GROMACS .gro file of N, CA and C in nm:
model
  315
    1UNK      N    1   5.143  -0.721  -4.229
    1UNK     CA    2   5.256  -0.649  -4.280
    1UNK      C    3   5.265  -0.663  -4.432
    2UNK      N    4   5.225  -0.779  -4.479
    2UNK     CA    5   5.235  -0.798  -4.624
    2UNK      C    6   5.135  -0.709  -4.697
    3UNK      N    7   5.021  -0.682  -4.631
    3UNK     CA    8   4.922  -0.590  -4.690
    3UNK      C    9   4.979  -0.449  -4.698
    4UNK      N   10   5.053  -0.408  -4.596
    4UNK     CA   11   5.117  -0.275  -4.598
    4UNK      C   12   5.216  -0.265  -4.713
    5UNK      N   13   5.293  -0.372  -4.730
    5UNK     CA   14   5.389  -0.373  -4.840
    5UNK      C   15   5.317  -0.368  -4.973
    6UNK      N   16   5.207  -0.441  -4.984
    6UNK     CA   17   5.131  -0.439  -5.108
    6UNK      C   18   5.077  -0.299  -5.137
    7UNK      N   19   5.028  -0.231  -5.034
    7UNK     CA   20   4.977  -0.096  -5.054
    7UNK      C   21   5.086  -0.001  -5.100
    8UNK      N   22   5.205  -0.014  -5.043
    8UNK     CA   23   5.315   0.075  -5.081
    8UNK      C   24   5.366   0.045  -5.221
    9UNK      N   25   5.359  -0.082  -5.260
    9UNK     CA   26   5.414  -0.120  -5.390
    9UNK      C   27   5.306  -0.142  -5.496
   10UNK      N   28   5.185  -0.100  -5.469
   10UNK     CA   29   5.075  -0.127  -5.562
   10UNK      C   30   5.094  -0.056  -5.696
   11UNK      N   31   5.168   0.053  -5.696
   11UNK     CA   32   5.189   0.125  -5.822
   11UNK      C   33   5.311   0.074  -5.899
   12UNK      N   34   5.375  -0.029  -5.846
   12UNK     CA   35   5.494  -0.084  -5.912
   12UNK      C   36   5.457  -0.149  -6.045
   13UNK      N   37   5.543  -0.130  -6.142
   13UNK     CA   38   5.522  -0.192  -6.273
   13UNK      C   39   5.608  -0.318  -6.290
   14UNK      N   40   5.683  -0.351  -6.187
   14UNK     CA   41   5.770  -0.467  -6.189
   14UNK      C   42   5.685  -0.595  -6.189
   15UNK      N   43   5.705  -0.680  -6.288
   15UNK     CA   44   5.626  -0.802  -6.302
   15UNK      C   45   5.648  -0.898  -6.185
   16UNK      N   46   5.771  -0.906  -6.136
   16UNK     CA   47   5.801  -0.995  -6.024
   16UNK      C   48   5.729  -0.950  -5.897
   17UNK      N   49   5.720  -0.820  -5.877
   17UNK     CA   50   5.650  -0.767  -5.760
   17UNK      C   51   5.502  -0.802  -5.768
   18UNK      N   52   5.442  -0.783  -5.884
   18UNK     CA   53   5.301  -0.816  -5.902
   18UNK      C   54   5.277  -0.965  -5.883
   19UNK      N   55   5.368  -1.048  -5.932
   19UNK     CA   56   5.356  -1.192  -5.918
   19UNK      C   57   5.366  -1.234  -5.771
   20UNK      N   58   5.456  -1.169  -5.697
   20UNK     CA   59   5.472  -1.203  -5.556
   20UNK      C   60   5.343  -1.182  -5.479
   21UNK      N   61   5.272  -1.072  -5.507
   21UNK     CA   62   5.152  -1.043  -5.429
   21UNK      C   63   5.033  -1.130  -5.467
   22UNK      N   64   5.053  -1.224  -5.560
   22UNK     CA   65   4.949  -1.324  -5.583
   22UNK      C   66   4.939  -1.418  -5.462
   23UNK      N   67   5.035  -1.408  -5.370
   23UNK     CA   68   5.031  -1.490  -5.249
   23UNK      C   69   4.909  -1.458  -5.164
   24UNK      N   70   4.850  -1.341  -5.185
   24UNK     CA   71   4.733  -1.302  -5.108
   24UNK      C   72   4.603  -1.358  -5.164
   25UNK      N   73   4.610  -1.422  -5.280
   25UNK     CA   74   4.491  -1.483  -5.338
   25UNK      C   75   4.465  -1.616  -5.268
   26UNK      N   76   4.355  -1.625  -5.198
   26UNK     CA   77   4.329  -1.745  -5.116
   26UNK      C   78   4.296  -1.867  -5.199
   27UNK      N   79   4.242  -1.850  -5.318
   27UNK     CA   80   4.203  -1.966  -5.398
   27UNK      C   81   4.310  -2.005  -5.500
   28UNK      N   82   4.430  -1.955  -5.482
   28UNK     CA   83   4.539  -1.983  -5.574
   28UNK      C   84   4.629  -2.093  -5.519
   29UNK      N   85   4.696  -2.164  -5.606
   29UNK     CA   86   4.796  -2.262  -5.565
   29UNK      C   87   4.932  -2.227  -5.621
   30UNK      N   88   4.955  -2.099  -5.641
   30UNK     CA   89   5.084  -2.056  -5.694
   30UNK      C   90   5.194  -2.078  -5.591
   31UNK      N   91   5.317  -2.071  -5.637
   31UNK     CA   92   5.431  -2.087  -5.548
   31UNK      C   93   5.424  -1.986  -5.434
   32UNK      N   94   5.390  -1.860  -5.467
   32UNK     CA   95   5.389  -1.754  -5.367
   32UNK      C   96   5.278  -1.774  -5.264
   33UNK      N   97   5.163  -1.823  -5.309
   33UNK     CA   98   5.053  -1.850  -5.216
   33UNK      C   99   5.090  -1.963  -5.122
   34UNK      N  100   5.148  -2.068  -5.175
   34UNK     CA  101   5.191  -2.180  -5.090
   34UNK      C  102   5.300  -2.138  -4.994
   35UNK      N  103   5.387  -2.049  -5.037
   35UNK     CA  104   5.493  -1.997  -4.949
   35UNK      C  105   5.429  -1.925  -4.830
   36UNK      N  106   5.331  -1.838  -4.856
   36UNK     CA  107   5.268  -1.763  -4.747
   36UNK      C  108   5.192  -1.856  -4.653
   37UNK      N  109   5.126  -1.956  -4.708
   37UNK     CA  110   5.057  -2.053  -4.623
   37UNK      C  111   5.158  -2.123  -4.531
   38UNK      N  112   5.273  -2.158  -4.586
   38UNK     CA  113   5.377  -2.222  -4.506
   38UNK      C  114   5.428  -2.131  -4.395
   39UNK      N  115   5.446  -2.004  -4.427
   39UNK     CA  116   5.491  -1.907  -4.326
   39UNK      C  117   5.388  -1.898  -4.214
   40UNK      N  118   5.261  -1.887  -4.250
   40UNK     CA  119   5.155  -1.878  -4.148
   40UNK      C  120   5.150  -2.005  -4.063
   41UNK      N  121   5.164  -2.121  -4.128
   41UNK     CA  122   5.163  -2.248  -4.056
   41UNK      C  123   5.280  -2.253  -3.956
   42UNK      N  124   5.398  -2.211  -4.001
   42UNK     CA  125   5.515  -2.212  -3.913
   42UNK      C  126   5.498  -2.116  -3.795
   43UNK      N  127   5.439  -2.000  -3.820
   43UNK     CA  128   5.415  -1.905  -3.711
   43UNK      C  129   5.321  -1.965  -3.608
   44UNK      N  130   5.213  -2.027  -3.655
   44UNK     CA  131   5.118  -2.091  -3.563
   44UNK      C  132   5.185  -2.201  -3.483
   45UNK      N  133   5.264  -2.283  -3.551
   45UNK     CA  134   5.331  -2.394  -3.484
   45UNK      C  135   5.429  -2.344  -3.378
   46UNK      N  136   5.508  -2.243  -3.413
   46UNK     CA  137   5.606  -2.188  -3.318
   46UNK      C  138   5.536  -2.126  -3.198
   47UNK      N  139   5.428  -2.053  -3.222
   47UNK     CA  140   5.354  -1.991  -3.111
   47UNK      C  141   5.295  -2.096  -3.019
   48UNK      N  142   5.240  -2.203  -3.075
   48UNK     CA  143   5.185  -2.310  -2.991
   48UNK      C  144   5.294  -2.380  -2.910
   49UNK      N  145   5.410  -2.401  -2.972
   49UNK     CA  146   5.520  -2.464  -2.899
   49UNK      C  147   5.566  -2.375  -2.783
   50UNK      N  148   5.573  -2.245  -2.807
   50UNK     CA  149   5.612  -2.153  -2.700
   50UNK      C  150   5.511  -2.153  -2.587
   51UNK      N  151   5.382  -2.160  -2.623
   51UNK     CA  152   5.278  -2.164  -2.520
   51UNK      C  153   5.289  -2.291  -2.436
   52UNK      N  154   5.317  -2.403  -2.503
   52UNK     CA  155   5.332  -2.529  -2.431
   52UNK      C  156   5.451  -2.523  -2.335
   53UNK      N  157   5.562  -2.468  -2.383
   53UNK     CA  158   5.682  -2.459  -2.300
   53UNK      C  159   5.659  -2.368  -2.180
   54UNK      N  160   5.582  -2.261  -2.201
   54UNK     CA  161   5.556  -2.167  -2.092
   54UNK      C  162   5.446  -2.217  -1.999
   55UNK      N  163   5.377  -2.324  -2.040
   55UNK     CA  164   5.270  -2.378  -1.956
   55UNK      C  165   5.139  -2.303  -1.972
   56UNK      N  166   5.128  -2.222  -2.076
   56UNK     CA  167   5.003  -2.149  -2.100
   56UNK      C  168   4.897  -2.244  -2.154
   57UNK      N  169   4.774  -2.210  -2.124
   57UNK     CA  170   4.661  -2.290  -2.170
   57UNK      C  171   4.614  -2.234  -2.303
   58UNK      N  172   4.606  -2.319  -2.403
   58UNK     CA  173   4.560  -2.275  -2.535
   58UNK      C  174   4.412  -2.311  -2.547
   59UNK      N  175   4.331  -2.224  -2.492
   59UNK     CA  176   4.187  -2.246  -2.493
   59UNK      C  177   4.121  -2.119  -2.542
   60UNK      N  178   4.059  -2.127  -2.660
   60UNK     CA  179   3.997  -2.008  -2.718
   60UNK      C  180   3.849  -1.997  -2.685
   61UNK      N  181   3.798  -2.088  -2.602
   61UNK     CA  182   3.657  -2.081  -2.570
   61UNK      C  183   3.630  -1.964  -2.475
   62UNK      N  184   3.512  -1.910  -2.486
   62UNK     CA  185   3.474  -1.797  -2.402
   62UNK      C  186   3.455  -1.845  -2.259
   63UNK      N  187   3.479  -1.758  -2.163
   63UNK     CA  188   3.455  -1.799  -2.025
   63UNK      C  189   3.305  -1.821  -2.004
   64UNK      N  190   3.269  -1.911  -1.915
   64UNK     CA  191   3.128  -1.937  -1.894
   64UNK      C  192   3.056  -1.813  -1.843
   65UNK      N  193   2.932  -1.799  -1.886
   65UNK     CA  194   2.852  -1.685  -1.844
   65UNK      C  195   2.764  -1.729  -1.727
   66UNK      N  196   2.775  -1.661  -1.615
   66UNK     CA  197   2.699  -1.697  -1.496
   66UNK      C  198   2.568  -1.619  -1.492
   67UNK      N  199   2.483  -1.659  -1.400
   67UNK     CA  200   2.357  -1.586  -1.382
   67UNK      C  201   2.384  -1.442  -1.339
   68UNK      N  202   2.492  -1.423  -1.264
   68UNK     CA  203   2.527  -1.286  -1.222
   68UNK      C  204   2.565  -1.201  -1.344
   69UNK      N  205   2.640  -1.259  -1.438
   69UNK     CA  206   2.671  -1.187  -1.562
   69UNK      C  207   2.544  -1.150  -1.637
   70UNK      N  208   2.453  -1.246  -1.645
   70UNK     CA  209   2.326  -1.222  -1.714
   70UNK      C  210   2.250  -1.109  -1.646
   71UNK      N  211   2.245  -1.112  -1.514
   71UNK     CA  212   2.174  -1.009  -1.438
   71UNK      C  213   2.233  -0.870  -1.465
   72UNK      N  214   2.366  -0.862  -1.465
   72UNK     CA  215   2.432  -0.733  -1.489
   72UNK      C  216   2.407  -0.682  -1.631
   73UNK      N  217   2.405  -0.773  -1.728
   73UNK     CA  218   2.378  -0.732  -1.866
   73UNK      C  219   2.235  -0.681  -1.880
   74UNK      N  220   2.142  -0.750  -1.819
   74UNK     CA  221   2.002  -0.708  -1.827
   74UNK      C  222   1.985  -0.572  -1.760
   75UNK      N  223   2.048  -0.554  -1.645
   75UNK     CA  224   2.040  -0.424  -1.578
   75UNK      C  225   2.097  -0.312  -1.665
   76UNK      N  226   2.206  -0.341  -1.734
   76UNK     CA  227   2.266  -0.240  -1.822
   76UNK      C  228   2.171  -0.204  -1.936
   77UNK      N  229   2.104  -0.305  -1.993
   77UNK     CA  230   2.007  -0.276  -2.100
   77UNK      C  231   1.891  -0.194  -2.048
   78UNK      N  232   1.838  -0.229  -1.931
   78UNK     CA  233   1.725  -0.152  -1.877
   78UNK      C  234   1.768  -0.010  -1.843
   79UNK      N  235   1.890   0.005  -1.798
   79UNK     CA  236   1.941   0.139  -1.766
   79UNK      C  237   1.954   0.223  -1.893
   80UNK      N  238   1.995   0.160  -2.004
   80UNK     CA  239   2.008   0.232  -2.131
   80UNK      C  240   1.871   0.276  -2.182
   81UNK      N  241   1.769   0.195  -2.158
   81UNK     CA  242   1.630   0.228  -2.189
   81UNK      C  243   1.610   0.278  -2.333
   82UNK      N  244   1.647   0.193  -2.427
   82UNK     CA  245   1.625   0.227  -2.568
   82UNK      C  246   1.502   0.154  -2.619
   83UNK      N  247   1.465   0.180  -2.743
   83UNK     CA  248   1.350   0.113  -2.802
   83UNK      C  249   1.372  -0.037  -2.816
   84UNK      N  250   1.497  -0.078  -2.822
   84UNK     CA  251   1.530  -0.220  -2.843
   84UNK      C  252   1.553  -0.296  -2.712
   85UNK      N  253   1.543  -0.230  -2.599
   85UNK     CA  254   1.578  -0.292  -2.470
   85UNK      C  255   1.501  -0.421  -2.446
   86UNK      N  256   1.369  -0.417  -2.459
   86UNK     CA  257   1.288  -0.535  -2.430
   86UNK      C  258   1.325  -0.653  -2.516
   87UNK      N  259   1.344  -0.629  -2.645
   87UNK     CA  260   1.379  -0.737  -2.737
   87UNK      C  261   1.517  -0.794  -2.706
   88UNK      N  262   1.611  -0.707  -2.673
   88UNK     CA  263   1.746  -0.755  -2.642
   88UNK      C  264   1.749  -0.835  -2.512
   89UNK      N  265   1.673  -0.790  -2.413
   89UNK     CA  266   1.667  -0.863  -2.286
   89UNK      C  267   1.605  -1.000  -2.308
   90UNK      N  268   1.497  -1.006  -2.384
   90UNK     CA  269   1.433  -1.135  -2.411
   90UNK      C  270   1.527  -1.227  -2.490
   91UNK      N  271   1.603  -1.170  -2.584
   91UNK     CA  272   1.700  -1.249  -2.660
   91UNK      C  273   1.808  -1.305  -2.569
   92UNK      N  274   1.858  -1.221  -2.479
   92UNK     CA  275   1.960  -1.267  -2.384
   92UNK      C  276   1.907  -1.381  -2.298
   93UNK      N  277   1.788  -1.363  -2.243
   93UNK     CA  278   1.730  -1.465  -2.157
   93UNK      C  279   1.710  -1.596  -2.233
   94UNK      N  280   1.658  -1.585  -2.354
   94UNK     CA  281   1.634  -1.705  -2.434
   94UNK      C  282   1.765  -1.778  -2.464
   95UNK      N  283   1.865  -1.703  -2.508
   95UNK     CA  284   1.993  -1.766  -2.540
   95UNK      C  285   2.060  -1.825  -2.417
   96UNK      N  286   2.046  -1.757  -2.304
   96UNK     CA  287   2.110  -1.807  -2.182
   96UNK      C  288   2.051  -1.942  -2.141
   97UNK      N  289   1.917  -1.953  -2.145
   97UNK     CA  290   1.854  -2.076  -2.097
   97UNK      C  291   1.844  -2.185  -2.202
   98UNK      N  292   1.844  -2.149  -2.330
   98UNK     CA  293   1.826  -2.250  -2.434
   98UNK      C  294   1.956  -2.281  -2.506
   99UNK      N  295   2.038  -2.181  -2.531
   99UNK     CA  296   2.156  -2.200  -2.614
   99UNK      C  297   2.285  -2.213  -2.540
  100UNK      N  298   2.283  -2.246  -2.413
  100UNK     CA  299   2.406  -2.259  -2.336
  100UNK      C  300   2.487  -2.381  -2.376
  101UNK      N  301   2.610  -2.386  -2.332
  101UNK     CA  302   2.693  -2.502  -2.358
  101UNK      C  303   2.653  -2.615  -2.264
  102UNK      N  304   2.655  -2.734  -2.314
  102UNK     CA  305   2.606  -2.849  -2.238
  102UNK      C  306   2.687  -2.877  -2.113
  103UNK      N  307   2.810  -2.833  -2.110
  103UNK     CA  308   2.896  -2.861  -1.994
  103UNK      C  309   2.880  -2.761  -1.882
  104UNK      N  310   2.800  -2.656  -1.906
  104UNK     CA  311   2.781  -2.555  -1.803
  104UNK      C  312   2.652  -2.580  -1.727
  105UNK      N  313   2.652  -2.546  -1.597
  105UNK     CA  314   2.530  -2.568  -1.517
  105UNK      C  315   2.418  -2.472  -1.556
   0.00000   0.00000   0.00000
């Protein structure tokens, strides 16, 4: 939303308006940048507290990929039959067997 406001007010000649939008500079330590960081931190904290109260699981990890998922993906690539199919199938197979998460079978 702050980006939308910046776009609408980008032609403003008001010095205070221009100073406020320095909050979007990630490498700045201005008052406005620290204010926005605080707002984002508070939003994250409030959302996590609500999730805890509701009993939701805060897990951003991807669901495990099964051999059936792998089979369906390979079938979809072969059905598409593009010039890259063979390479993509080999990449999928390699990543599935070599790059899996250690906790998955």
